């Protein structure tokens, strides 16, 4: 589903954010990316989302070669990916409902169909009662959950999340992970950047460890006893 | 596994399939609903900043009004000219030595030509009578020992087009009895030339105005996009195309053009009414009931549609250019 083959990303100022990264995440797999801040977690997610282009190496996500992708292909590619951003990226002049409905509107869903899906997504993150609120009226954790609802509403084939539990207490974090695991169980490929060591330990998923732009370790989940 | 079997196993399956189809093709009614919502959003955004929206609207309206008025006045001038065209006359002033009988003869012989509709002879004494009556110089003219006016033939050409009248005048100048040929329609030709010039100026002005409108609307859209950069970034991040992000701005441009066009037709009506009340006084002096006519429904519609089209196109150019530059 996502395949990095010796991918490097150098910025114009010569800084190398990622160097020679190779790994593959398949359908229905749930993988964490961990590492200190500045290790390249966000850059890695940006590459998959085609916000940045790789400097060298080959990157294929969802069957699309991201080395050669046109502007219109980028828009189409992003529709297949649900993304939870660290800074939420919500529209502040639209209600929670409209924010979550945005990916459906872009794909041209029937309003009735969209309403059903939006409510289901909001229900999953426990924000059904807040659908008429505006993002500014919500707490950081609630905004984060709106972002999560928007990421999953379109039933994407890939879910990317950058510190999705950064603003959430342990109880809510567990809830969100449960939502993610539901998607994993229906074949969605999840890639979650996090440095919540306790959470990663508890979930026992595959973990990619980044350090200074290099892939330090690719830890497989411990065999269950 | 057959489809029936699968449906039996999972009752949710057909619904899921319908949804994928919805993803790929937007239904027409759905599209219309979405566009209506976007248009409403754009309109309410314009109303949020009424002062600046109104200024832009007025700029668009005035820009459209200038060439519209010029074309309008010119079409009035053209119709006025058309009314005069039938009365094109050619006057042949005869040589001093030509007697009244000879003059009559020449006049009658001219009537046989097919390029002449009508001709009649005016004797020197008749001419003097008419002149003194028309000029009010009776007393002065009675003092004169001899009649200074020559005999003349007034004729109406069959073909009143400037070229035909010129050709006729050239031929008649060859007649030995004729001293001077005067084409009365010369001033009409000059007026027609002026009318052509006015319409040429109108065309150039229209081009300048369209360029100006592109600049004004484009700049307004650019500012609007600048203000909503964050929103466009989010739309692009969740997979909205540039065209999707541009839609609200296209409606903004369309509304500016449409509103400006409607305002321009209203202003034009106002200008014509003002002109007409002044013109009425002038035309009474000429015993004419000529009135400036408005553009009528079709021309008004043309201004509105042209305004809307220019607004939309300007917005399309500006928004695609500026939205493309926003990289999330």
Short mmCIF file of C-alpha atoms in Angstrom, two decimals:
data_model
loop_
_atom_site.label_atom_id
_atom_site.label_comp_id
_atom_site.label_asym_id
_atom_site.label_seq_id
_atom_site.Cartn_x
_atom_site.Cartn_y
_atom_site.Cartn_z
CA UNK A 1 0.00 0.00 0.00
CA UNK A 2 2.86 2.34 0.90
CA UNK A 3 6.32 1.56 -0.39
CA UNK A 4 9.46 3.58 0.27
CA UNK A 5 12.46 2.48 -1.80
CA UNK A 6 15.70 4.31 -0.84
CA UNK A 7 13.79 7.56 -0.50
CA UNK A 8 15.72 10.69 0.44
CA UNK A 9 14.45 14.22 0.92
CA UNK A 10 16.88 17.12 0.75
CA UNK A 11 15.70 20.69 1.09
CA UNK A 12 17.05 23.57 -0.97
CA UNK A 13 19.23 24.70 1.95
CA UNK A 14 21.07 21.36 1.84
CA UNK A 15 19.45 19.93 4.97
CA UNK A 16 18.64 16.25 4.59
CA UNK A 17 15.33 15.52 6.27
CA UNK A 18 15.18 11.87 5.22
CA UNK A 19 17.98 9.72 3.90
CA UNK A 20 17.75 6.37 2.20
CA UNK A 21 14.47 5.23 3.76
CA UNK A 22 13.11 1.85 2.66
CA UNK A 23 10.07 0.11 4.10
CA UNK A 24 6.70 -1.16 3.08
CA UNK A 25 3.35 -1.03 4.85
CA UNK A 26 0.63 -3.26 3.44
CA UNK A 27 -3.15 -3.33 3.46
CA UNK A 28 -4.67 -3.70 6.90
CA UNK A 29 -1.41 -2.95 8.62
CA UNK A 30 -1.12 -0.51 11.53
CA UNK A 31 2.34 1.03 11.95
CA UNK A 32 3.70 3.70 14.25
CA UNK A 33 6.46 6.06 13.25
CA UNK A 34 8.38 7.26 16.24
CA UNK A 35 11.45 9.32 16.96
CA UNK A 36 12.49 12.63 18.45
CA UNK A 37 11.07 15.80 17.01
CA UNK A 38 13.00 16.67 13.89
CA UNK A 39 13.71 13.03 13.17
CA UNK A 40 11.70 13.27 9.93
CA UNK A 41 8.29 11.90 10.97
CA UNK A 42 6.30 14.82 9.55
CA UNK A 43 8.38 14.94 6.36
CA UNK A 44 7.69 11.26 5.81
CA UNK A 45 3.93 11.84 6.07
CA UNK A 46 4.19 14.91 3.82
CA UNK A 47 5.87 12.79 1.14
CA UNK A 48 3.02 10.25 1.19
CA UNK A 49 0.49 13.08 0.94
CA UNK A 50 2.42 14.57 -2.02
CA UNK A 51 2.90 17.83 -0.15
CA UNK A 52 6.60 17.38 -0.90
CA UNK A 53 8.31 15.41 -3.65
CA UNK A 54 11.12 12.96 -2.84
CA UNK A 55 14.61 14.11 -3.89
CA UNK A 56 15.67 10.59 -4.79
CA UNK A 57 14.44 7.01 -4.49
CA UNK A 58 11.02 5.69 -5.38
CA UNK A 59 7.82 6.22 -3.42
CA UNK A 60 4.58 4.44 -4.27
CA UNK A 61 1.42 4.95 -2.25
CA UNK A 62 -1.96 3.43 -3.07
CA UNK A 63 -0.60 2.34 -6.44
CA UNK A 64 0.41 5.88 -7.38
CA UNK A 65 4.02 6.69 -8.20
CA UNK A 66 4.58 9.89 -6.22
CA UNK A 67 7.82 10.71 -8.05
CA UNK A 68 5.84 11.61 -11.14
CA UNK A 69 2.48 13.05 -10.21
CA UNK A 70 0.54 15.93 -11.79
CA UNK A 71 -1.48 18.54 -9.94
CA UNK A 72 -4.81 16.94 -10.81
CA UNK A 73 -3.49 13.51 -9.82
CA UNK A 74 -2.39 14.96 -6.47
CA UNK A 75 -5.95 16.09 -5.69
CA UNK A 76 -7.30 12.66 -6.63
CA UNK A 77 -4.56 10.91 -4.65
CA UNK A 78 -5.34 12.90 -1.49
CA UNK A 79 -9.01 11.91 -1.69
CA UNK A 80 -8.00 8.30 -1.03
CA UNK A 81 -6.05 9.29 2.07
CA UNK A 82 -7.48 10.41 5.39
CA UNK A 83 -5.07 12.65 7.21
CA UNK A 84 -5.04 13.80 10.82
CA UNK A 85 -2.86 16.90 11.05
CA UNK A 86 -0.90 17.91 14.09
CA UNK A 87 -2.31 21.46 13.82
CA UNK A 88 -5.82 20.13 12.98
CA UNK A 89 -6.21 22.23 9.76
CA UNK A 90 -9.90 22.93 10.34
CA UNK A 91 -11.97 25.62 8.61
CA UNK A 92 -12.85 28.12 11.30
CA UNK A 93 -15.79 29.68 9.52
CA UNK A 94 -17.57 26.35 9.10
CA UNK A 95 -19.37 24.27 11.67
CA UNK A 96 -18.02 20.95 12.92
CA UNK A 97 -20.54 19.21 10.66
CA UNK A 98 -19.41 21.13 7.56
CA UNK A 99 -15.76 20.53 8.39
CA UNK A 100 -16.27 16.79 8.54
CA UNK A 101 -18.47 16.89 5.41
CA UNK A 102 -15.79 18.68 3.34
CA UNK A 103 -14.09 15.55 1.89
CA UNK A 104 -17.53 14.15 0.97
CA UNK A 105 -18.55 17.40 -0.68
CA UNK A 106 -15.34 17.36 -2.71
CA UNK A 107 -16.12 13.83 -3.87
CA UNK A 108 -19.68 14.82 -4.77
CA UNK A 109 -21.69 12.73 -2.34
CA UNK A 110 -25.47 13.01 -2.16
CA UNK A 111 -26.35 15.27 0.80
CA UNK A 112 -28.41 12.54 2.52
CA UNK A 113 -25.68 10.00 2.11
CA UNK A 114 -23.10 12.52 3.30
CA UNK A 115 -25.19 13.40 6.38
CA UNK A 116 -25.35 9.75 7.39
CA UNK A 117 -21.59 9.33 7.05
CA UNK A 118 -20.74 12.59 8.82
CA UNK A 119 -22.92 11.66 11.80
CA UNK A 120 -21.41 8.18 11.94
CA UNK A 121 -17.89 9.66 11.93
CA UNK A 122 -18.75 12.22 14.61
CA UNK A 123 -20.34 9.49 16.69
CA UNK A 124 -17.14 7.46 16.53
CA UNK A 125 -15.13 10.31 18.05
CA UNK A 126 -17.89 11.21 20.53
CA UNK A 127 -18.71 14.64 19.10
CA UNK A 128 -22.21 14.03 17.76
CA UNK A 129 -23.62 16.68 20.09
CA UNK A 130 -21.16 19.31 18.88
CA UNK A 131 -21.98 19.15 15.16
CA UNK A 132 -23.36 22.70 15.10
CA UNK A 133 -20.45 24.22 17.05
CA UNK A 134 -17.61 26.08 15.42
CA UNK A 135 -14.02 24.85 15.87
CA UNK A 136 -13.00 27.92 17.86
CA UNK A 137 -15.56 27.05 20.53
CA UNK A 138 -13.98 23.62 21.02
CA UNK A 139 -11.05 22.54 23.17
CA UNK A 140 -7.78 21.40 21.57
CA UNK A 141 -8.71 17.78 22.13
CA UNK A 142 -12.13 18.25 20.59
CA UNK A 143 -10.64 19.98 17.56
CA UNK A 144 -8.27 17.07 17.19
CA UNK A 145 -11.19 14.65 17.23
CA UNK A 146 -12.99 16.72 14.55
CA UNK A 147 -9.85 16.30 12.46
CA UNK A 148 -9.95 12.55 13.06
CA UNK A 149 -13.63 12.37 12.08
CA UNK A 150 -12.83 14.25 8.87
CA UNK A 151 -9.94 11.85 8.15
CA UNK A 152 -12.11 8.74 8.40
CA UNK A 153 -15.43 10.03 6.99
CA UNK A 154 -14.57 9.20 3.37
CA UNK A 155 -13.57 5.59 4.24
CA UNK A 156 -10.05 6.13 2.89
CA UNK A 157 -7.73 3.31 1.99
CA UNK A 158 -4.84 4.95 3.83
CA UNK A 159 -5.00 6.90 7.09
CA UNK A 160 -2.06 9.09 8.05
CA UNK A 161 -1.96 10.70 11.49
CA UNK A 162 0.57 13.14 12.87
CA UNK A 163 0.50 13.07 16.70
CA UNK A 164 -3.24 12.36 16.74
CA UNK A 165 -3.32 11.91 20.49
CA UNK A 166 -1.09 14.87 21.36
CA UNK A 167 -3.94 16.83 22.94
CA UNK A 168 -5.97 13.93 24.28
CA UNK A 169 -6.07 12.40 27.74
CA UNK A 170 -5.27 8.65 28.00
CA UNK A 171 -8.97 7.68 27.98
CA UNK A 172 -9.70 9.55 24.74
CA UNK A 173 -6.43 8.38 23.21
CA UNK A 174 -7.54 4.80 23.76
CA UNK A 175 -10.92 5.62 22.14
CA UNK A 176 -9.25 7.13 19.09
CA UNK A 177 -6.93 4.13 18.76
CA UNK A 178 -9.94 1.86 18.91
CA UNK A 179 -11.47 3.80 15.98
CA UNK A 180 -8.20 3.40 14.09
CA UNK A 181 -8.12 -0.32 14.83
CA UNK A 182 -11.67 -0.69 13.47
CA UNK A 183 -10.45 0.73 10.19
CA UNK A 184 -7.41 -1.54 10.31
CA UNK A 185 -9.69 -4.54 10.63
CA UNK A 186 -11.49 -3.63 7.34
CA UNK A 187 -8.21 -3.42 5.42
CA UNK A 188 -7.20 0.19 5.83
CA UNK A 189 -3.49 0.89 6.04
CA UNK A 190 -2.59 3.17 8.96
CA UNK A 191 0.59 5.12 9.55
CA UNK A 192 0.65 7.05 12.82
CA UNK A 193 3.46 9.39 13.87
CA UNK A 194 3.65 9.57 17.64
CA UNK A 195 6.10 9.79 20.47
CA UNK A 196 3.67 8.52 23.07
CA UNK A 197 5.87 5.61 24.13
CA UNK A 198 3.33 4.19 26.59
CA UNK A 199 0.59 4.09 23.95
CA UNK A 200 2.87 2.45 21.39
CA UNK A 201 4.00 -0.10 23.96
CA UNK A 202 0.43 -0.91 24.94
CA UNK A 203 -0.92 -1.26 21.37
CA UNK A 204 1.94 -3.55 20.35
CA UNK A 205 1.98 -2.57 16.68
CA UNK A 206 4.77 -2.49 14.16
CA UNK A 207 7.00 0.52 14.89
CA UNK A 208 9.34 2.38 12.58
CA UNK A 209 11.97 4.29 14.54
CA UNK A 210 13.45 7.35 12.86
CA UNK A 211 16.52 9.19 13.98
CA UNK A 212 18.06 12.18 12.17
CA UNK A 213 16.25 11.23 8.98
CA UNK A 214 17.41 7.62 9.00
CA UNK A 215 15.35 4.50 9.65
CA UNK A 216 16.95 3.19 12.82
CA UNK A 217 14.72 0.19 13.43
CA UNK A 218 11.64 -1.56 12.06
CA UNK A 219 10.21 -3.33 15.09
CA UNK A 220 7.63 -6.02 14.38
CA UNK A 221 4.87 -6.52 16.97
CA UNK A 222 5.71 -8.96 19.74
CA UNK A 223 4.07 -12.31 19.17
CA UNK A 224 0.98 -12.55 21.35
CA UNK A 225 1.16 -15.17 24.06
CA UNK B 1 -18.79 -16.44 -5.63
CA UNK B 2 -21.93 -15.18 -7.33
CA UNK B 3 -23.35 -11.75 -6.71
CA UNK B 4 -26.54 -13.19 -5.21
CA UNK B 5 -24.61 -15.23 -2.74
CA UNK B 6 -22.59 -12.23 -1.71
CA UNK B 7 -25.70 -10.14 -1.27
CA UNK B 8 -27.20 -12.81 0.91
CA UNK B 9 -24.13 -12.91 3.02
CA UNK B 10 -23.79 -9.14 3.36
CA UNK B 11 -26.94 -7.07 3.04
CA UNK B 12 -24.87 -3.86 3.13
CA UNK B 13 -23.09 -4.70 -0.12
CA UNK B 14 -25.42 -3.12 -2.72
CA UNK B 15 -25.52 0.12 -0.79
CA UNK B 16 -21.75 0.23 -0.61
CA UNK B 17 -21.57 -0.22 -4.36
CA UNK B 18 -23.98 2.65 -4.95
CA UNK B 19 -21.80 4.87 -2.82
CA UNK B 20 -18.70 4.20 -4.89
CA UNK B 21 -20.63 5.22 -7.94
CA UNK B 22 -21.65 8.44 -6.20
CA UNK B 23 -18.00 9.14 -5.57
CA UNK B 24 -17.21 8.99 -9.24
CA UNK B 25 -20.14 10.74 -10.85
CA UNK B 26 -21.95 13.62 -9.29
CA UNK B 27 -25.60 13.61 -10.20
CA UNK B 28 -26.87 16.70 -11.99
CA UNK B 29 -29.39 17.70 -9.31
CA UNK B 30 -26.71 17.24 -6.70
CA UNK B 31 -24.36 19.48 -8.65
CA UNK B 32 -27.00 22.18 -9.01
CA UNK B 33 -27.67 22.03 -5.27
CA UNK B 34 -23.97 22.33 -4.50
CA UNK B 35 -23.52 25.23 -6.89
CA UNK B 36 -26.51 27.02 -5.44
CA UNK B 37 -24.99 26.67 -2.01
CA UNK B 38 -21.62 27.97 -3.18
CA UNK B 39 -23.28 30.91 -4.99
CA UNK B 40 -25.24 31.75 -1.82
CA UNK B 41 -22.00 31.59 0.15
CA UNK B 42 -20.25 33.94 -2.28
CA UNK B 43 -23.18 36.37 -2.20
CA UNK B 44 -23.30 36.44 1.58
CA UNK B 45 -19.55 37.02 1.66
CA UNK B 46 -20.03 40.06 -0.57
CA UNK B 47 -22.71 41.32 1.80
CA UNK B 48 -20.37 40.89 4.74
CA UNK B 49 -18.26 43.78 3.43
CA UNK B 50 -20.95 45.95 1.82
CA UNK B 51 -18.84 49.11 1.42
CA UNK B 52 -15.96 47.57 -0.52
CA UNK B 53 -18.30 45.33 -2.52
CA UNK B 54 -20.34 48.37 -3.52
CA UNK B 55 -17.25 50.28 -4.60
CA UNK B 56 -16.15 47.39 -6.82
CA UNK B 57 -19.69 47.09 -8.18
CA UNK B 58 -19.73 50.79 -9.08
CA UNK B 59 -16.32 50.59 -10.74
CA UNK B 60 -17.55 47.68 -12.86
CA UNK B 61 -20.81 49.51 -13.66
CA UNK B 62 -19.11 52.76 -14.70
CA UNK B 63 -16.59 50.86 -16.79
CA UNK B 64 -19.42 49.09 -18.62
CA UNK B 65 -21.44 52.31 -18.89
CA UNK B 66 -18.83 54.28 -20.87
CA UNK B 67 -18.71 52.16 -24.04
CA UNK B 68 -22.40 51.35 -23.67
CA UNK B 69 -23.33 55.03 -23.76
CA UNK B 70 -21.04 55.68 -26.70
CA UNK B 71 -22.54 52.81 -28.69
CA UNK B 72 -26.02 53.89 -27.65
CA UNK B 73 -25.59 57.49 -28.74
CA UNK B 74 -24.04 56.32 -31.97
CA UNK B 75 -26.92 54.00 -32.77
CA UNK B 76 -29.25 56.96 -32.19
CA UNK B 77 -27.12 59.07 -34.52
CA UNK B 78 -27.23 56.32 -37.14
CA UNK B 79 -31.01 56.08 -36.99
CA UNK B 80 -31.24 59.86 -37.23
CA UNK B 81 -29.02 59.76 -40.31
CA UNK B 82 -31.10 57.03 -41.88
CA UNK B 83 -34.12 59.33 -41.63
CA UNK B 84 -32.32 62.06 -43.57
CA UNK B 85 -30.85 59.77 -46.18
CA UNK B 86 -34.00 59.79 -48.35
CA UNK B 87 -33.89 63.55 -48.68
CA UNK B 88 -30.52 63.66 -50.40
CA UNK B 89 -30.69 66.44 -52.95
CA UNK B 90 -28.45 67.70 -55.71
CA UNK B 91 -28.67 71.30 -56.86
CA UNK B 92 -27.34 72.37 -60.28
CA UNK B 93 -26.61 76.08 -60.47
CA UNK B 94 -26.80 77.08 -64.13
CA UNK B 95 -24.51 79.40 -66.12
CA UNK B 96 -25.51 83.08 -66.17
CA UNK B 97 -26.39 83.03 -69.89
CA UNK B 98 -28.91 80.16 -69.70
CA UNK B 99 -32.46 81.46 -70.27
CA UNK B 100 -35.52 80.28 -68.32
CA UNK B 101 -36.75 78.30 -71.34
CA UNK B 102 -33.40 76.57 -71.77
CA UNK B 103 -33.32 75.85 -68.06
CA UNK B 104 -36.78 74.23 -68.21
CA UNK B 105 -35.63 72.13 -71.16
CA UNK B 106 -32.53 70.89 -69.39
CA UNK B 107 -34.63 70.07 -66.34
CA UNK B 108 -37.11 68.02 -68.39
CA UNK B 109 -34.36 66.19 -70.24
CA UNK B 110 -32.82 65.22 -66.91
CA UNK B 111 -36.12 63.60 -65.88
CA UNK B 112 -35.59 61.00 -68.61
CA UNK B 113 -32.45 59.67 -66.93
CA UNK B 114 -33.01 56.54 -64.88
CA UNK B 115 -30.61 57.61 -62.16
CA UNK B 116 -32.74 60.68 -61.42
CA UNK B 117 -35.94 60.34 -59.46
CA UNK B 118 -37.20 63.89 -59.71
CA UNK B 119 -36.05 67.26 -61.07
CA UNK B 120 -37.57 70.74 -61.20
CA UNK B 121 -36.40 74.10 -62.43
CA UNK B 122 -36.11 77.17 -60.18
CA UNK B 123 -35.87 80.44 -62.13
CA UNK B 124 -33.68 83.31 -60.86
CA UNK B 125 -36.77 85.37 -59.93
CA UNK B 126 -38.37 82.44 -58.07
CA UNK B 127 -35.09 81.92 -56.26
CA UNK B 128 -34.96 85.58 -55.28
CA UNK B 129 -38.52 85.43 -53.94
CA UNK B 130 -37.82 82.34 -51.89
CA UNK B 131 -34.54 83.73 -50.60
CA UNK B 132 -35.98 87.06 -49.54
CA UNK B 133 -38.89 85.35 -47.80
CA UNK B 134 -36.61 82.92 -45.99
CA UNK B 135 -33.84 85.35 -45.07
CA UNK B 136 -35.91 88.38 -44.10
CA UNK B 137 -33.67 90.60 -46.20
CA UNK B 138 -36.51 91.80 -48.51
CA UNK B 139 -35.70 95.47 -48.11
CA UNK B 140 -32.06 95.07 -48.92
CA UNK B 141 -32.74 92.85 -51.94
CA UNK B 142 -35.28 95.30 -53.38
CA UNK B 143 -32.53 97.93 -53.43
CA UNK B 144 -30.47 95.80 -55.80
CA UNK B 145 -30.62 96.71 -59.49
CA UNK B 146 -30.17 93.20 -60.88
CA UNK B 147 -31.01 89.73 -59.55
CA UNK B 148 -27.73 88.19 -58.43
CA UNK B 149 -29.10 84.66 -58.22
CA UNK B 150 -28.64 82.14 -61.01
CA UNK B 151 -31.27 79.74 -62.25
CA UNK B 152 -31.10 76.27 -60.72
CA UNK B 153 -32.33 72.70 -61.10
CA UNK B 154 -33.08 70.76 -57.93
CA UNK B 155 -33.05 67.04 -58.39
CA UNK B 156 -33.47 63.94 -56.28
CA UNK B 157 -31.19 61.05 -57.21
CA UNK B 158 -32.73 57.60 -57.56
CA UNK B 159 -29.81 56.01 -55.68
CA UNK B 160 -28.98 58.01 -52.56
CA UNK B 161 -25.81 56.15 -51.59
CA UNK B 162 -22.87 58.59 -51.31
CA UNK B 163 -20.93 56.89 -54.13
CA UNK B 164 -23.87 56.99 -56.57
CA UNK B 165 -24.64 60.62 -55.72
CA UNK B 166 -21.00 61.56 -56.25
CA UNK B 167 -20.93 59.81 -59.64
CA UNK B 168 -24.14 61.56 -60.69
CA UNK B 169 -22.75 64.94 -59.62
CA UNK B 170 -19.57 64.31 -61.62
CA UNK B 171 -21.58 63.49 -64.76
CA UNK B 172 -23.86 66.51 -64.40
CA UNK B 173 -20.87 68.82 -63.98
CA UNK B 174 -20.03 67.98 -67.64
CA UNK B 175 -23.23 69.59 -68.95
CA UNK B 176 -22.42 72.89 -70.69
CA UNK B 177 -25.30 74.76 -69.01
CA UNK B 178 -24.19 73.81 -65.51
CA UNK B 179 -21.96 76.12 -63.53
CA UNK B 180 -21.78 74.50 -60.09
CA UNK B 181 -23.10 71.18 -58.76
CA UNK B 182 -23.89 71.19 -55.07
CA UNK B 183 -24.60 67.95 -53.28
CA UNK B 184 -26.78 68.72 -50.26
CA UNK B 185 -25.98 65.38 -48.73
CA UNK B 186 -22.35 66.34 -48.13
CA UNK B 187 -23.00 67.23 -44.51
CA UNK B 188 -24.80 63.91 -44.15
CA UNK B 189 -21.72 62.15 -45.44
CA UNK B 190 -19.60 64.05 -42.94
CA UNK B 191 -21.98 63.09 -40.16
CA UNK B 192 -21.86 59.46 -41.29
CA UNK B 193 -18.06 59.60 -41.20
CA UNK B 194 -18.21 61.05 -37.69
CA UNK B 195 -20.61 58.30 -36.70
CA UNK B 196 -18.15 55.70 -38.00
CA UNK B 197 -15.38 57.37 -36.04
CA UNK B 198 -17.49 57.34 -32.88
CA UNK B 199 -18.17 53.63 -33.27
CA UNK B 200 -14.46 52.99 -33.87
CA UNK B 201 -13.63 54.92 -30.69
CA UNK B 202 -16.34 52.90 -28.96
CA UNK B 203 -14.70 49.63 -30.04
CA UNK B 204 -11.27 50.73 -28.79
CA UNK B 205 -12.82 51.94 -25.55
CA UNK B 206 -14.63 48.61 -25.16
CA UNK B 207 -11.32 46.74 -25.46
CA UNK B 208 -9.69 49.06 -22.90
CA UNK B 209 -12.68 48.64 -20.59
CA UNK B 210 -12.55 44.84 -20.83
CA UNK B 211 -8.84 44.92 -19.96
CA UNK B 212 -9.60 47.29 -17.09
CA UNK B 213 -12.38 45.05 -15.81
CA UNK B 214 -10.05 42.05 -15.91
CA UNK B 215 -7.65 44.03 -13.78
CA UNK B 216 -10.25 45.30 -11.31
CA UNK B 217 -12.08 41.99 -10.85
CA UNK B 218 -8.81 40.02 -10.92
CA UNK B 219 -7.34 42.18 -8.21
CA UNK B 220 -10.45 41.92 -6.05
CA UNK B 221 -10.38 38.13 -6.41
CA UNK B 222 -6.68 38.07 -5.62
CA UNK B 223 -7.32 39.88 -2.34
CA UNK B 224 -10.23 37.56 -1.52
CA UNK B 225 -7.99 34.52 -2.11
CA UNK B 226 -5.27 36.08 0.02
CA UNK B 227 -7.80 36.42 2.84
CA UNK B 228 -8.88 32.80 2.56
CA UNK B 229 -5.50 31.22 2.01
CA UNK B 230 -5.81 28.99 5.08
CA UNK B 231 -9.15 27.63 3.87
CA UNK B 232 -7.81 26.91 0.38
CA UNK B 233 -4.83 25.13 1.91
CA UNK B 234 -7.17 22.85 3.91
CA UNK B 235 -9.33 22.17 0.84
CA UNK B 236 -6.24 21.18 -1.14
CA UNK B 237 -5.00 18.96 1.70
CA UNK B 238 -8.19 16.92 1.78
CA UNK B 239 -8.14 16.44 -2.00
CA UNK B 240 -10.04 19.39 -3.43
CA UNK B 241 -8.85 20.32 -6.92
CA UNK B 242 -7.85 23.86 -7.85
CA UNK B 243 -11.13 24.15 -9.73
CA UNK B 244 -13.08 23.10 -6.64
CA UNK B 245 -11.27 25.71 -4.54
CA UNK B 246 -11.86 28.32 -7.27
CA UNK B 247 -15.64 27.86 -7.48
CA UNK B 248 -16.65 30.37 -4.78
CA UNK B 249 -14.40 32.98 -6.38
CA UNK B 250 -15.88 32.34 -9.82
CA UNK B 251 -19.28 33.11 -8.35
CA UNK B 252 -17.86 36.26 -6.75
CA UNK B 253 -16.59 37.42 -10.17
CA UNK B 254 -19.88 36.46 -11.81
CA UNK B 255 -21.87 38.40 -9.22
CA UNK B 256 -19.67 41.48 -9.60
CA UNK B 257 -20.12 41.38 -13.39
CA UNK B 258 -23.85 40.69 -13.16
CA UNK B 259 -24.47 43.37 -10.53
CA UNK B 260 -22.25 45.84 -12.38
CA UNK B 261 -24.11 45.15 -15.63
CA UNK B 262 -27.52 45.70 -14.02
CA UNK B 263 -26.27 48.88 -12.36
CA UNK B 264 -24.85 50.07 -15.71
CA UNK B 265 -28.22 49.67 -17.48
CA UNK B 266 -29.93 51.60 -14.68
CA UNK B 267 -27.35 54.40 -14.84
CA UNK B 268 -27.69 54.46 -18.59
CA UNK B 269 -31.45 54.94 -18.28
CA UNK B 270 -30.78 57.83 -15.91
CA UNK B 271 -28.33 59.46 -18.33
CA UNK B 272 -30.76 59.10 -21.27
CA UNK B 273 -33.61 60.66 -19.31
CA UNK B 274 -31.41 63.62 -18.42
CA UNK B 275 -30.30 64.03 -22.04
CA UNK B 276 -33.82 63.68 -23.39
CA UNK B 277 -35.27 66.52 -21.34
CA UNK B 278 -32.55 68.82 -22.68
CA UNK B 279 -32.82 67.44 -26.17
CA UNK B 280 -36.54 68.04 -26.23
CA UNK B 281 -35.99 71.81 -26.04
CA UNK B 282 -33.43 71.69 -28.86
CA UNK B 283 -35.57 69.46 -31.04
CA UNK B 284 -38.61 71.68 -30.61
CA UNK B 285 -36.55 74.46 -32.18
CA UNK B 286 -35.96 72.17 -35.14
CA UNK B 287 -39.63 71.13 -35.13
CA UNK B 288 -38.51 67.54 -34.72
CA UNK B 289 -39.87 64.99 -32.33
CA UNK B 290 -36.60 63.08 -32.30
CA UNK B 291 -35.86 61.39 -28.99
CA UNK B 292 -32.86 59.48 -27.75
CA UNK B 293 -33.88 55.88 -27.42
CA UNK B 294 -32.59 53.57 -24.75
CA UNK B 295 -31.06 50.28 -25.71
CA UNK B 296 -34.24 48.37 -25.31
CA UNK B 297 -34.42 45.00 -23.61
CA UNK B 298 -32.00 43.20 -25.91
CA UNK B 299 -29.17 45.68 -25.55
CA UNK B 300 -29.68 45.91 -21.79
CA UNK B 301 -29.51 42.13 -21.63
CA UNK B 302 -26.33 42.25 -23.71
CA UNK B 303 -24.65 44.60 -21.19
CA UNK B 304 -25.67 42.40 -18.27
CA UNK B 305 -24.57 39.18 -19.96
CA UNK B 306 -21.29 40.75 -21.16
CA UNK B 307 -20.64 42.06 -17.64
CA UNK B 308 -21.30 38.66 -16.10
CA UNK B 309 -19.14 36.86 -18.67
CA UNK B 310 -16.23 39.27 -18.22
CA UNK B 311 -16.54 39.03 -14.42
CA UNK B 312 -16.54 35.25 -14.52
CA UNK B 313 -13.65 34.99 -16.97
CA UNK B 314 -11.55 37.50 -15.02
CA UNK B 315 -12.24 35.57 -11.82
CA UNK B 316 -11.34 32.28 -13.51
CA UNK B 317 -7.98 33.60 -14.68
CA UNK B 318 -7.13 35.24 -11.38
CA UNK B 319 -8.28 32.43 -9.11
CA UNK B 320 -6.62 29.58 -10.99
CA UNK B 321 -3.37 31.53 -11.09
CA UNK B 322 -3.37 32.41 -7.39
CA UNK B 323 -4.82 29.13 -6.13
CA UNK B 324 -2.22 27.15 -8.04
CA UNK B 325 0.44 29.14 -6.21
CA UNK B 326 -0.86 28.02 -2.81
CA UNK B 327 1.02 24.89 -1.79
CA UNK B 328 -0.08 23.25 1.43
#
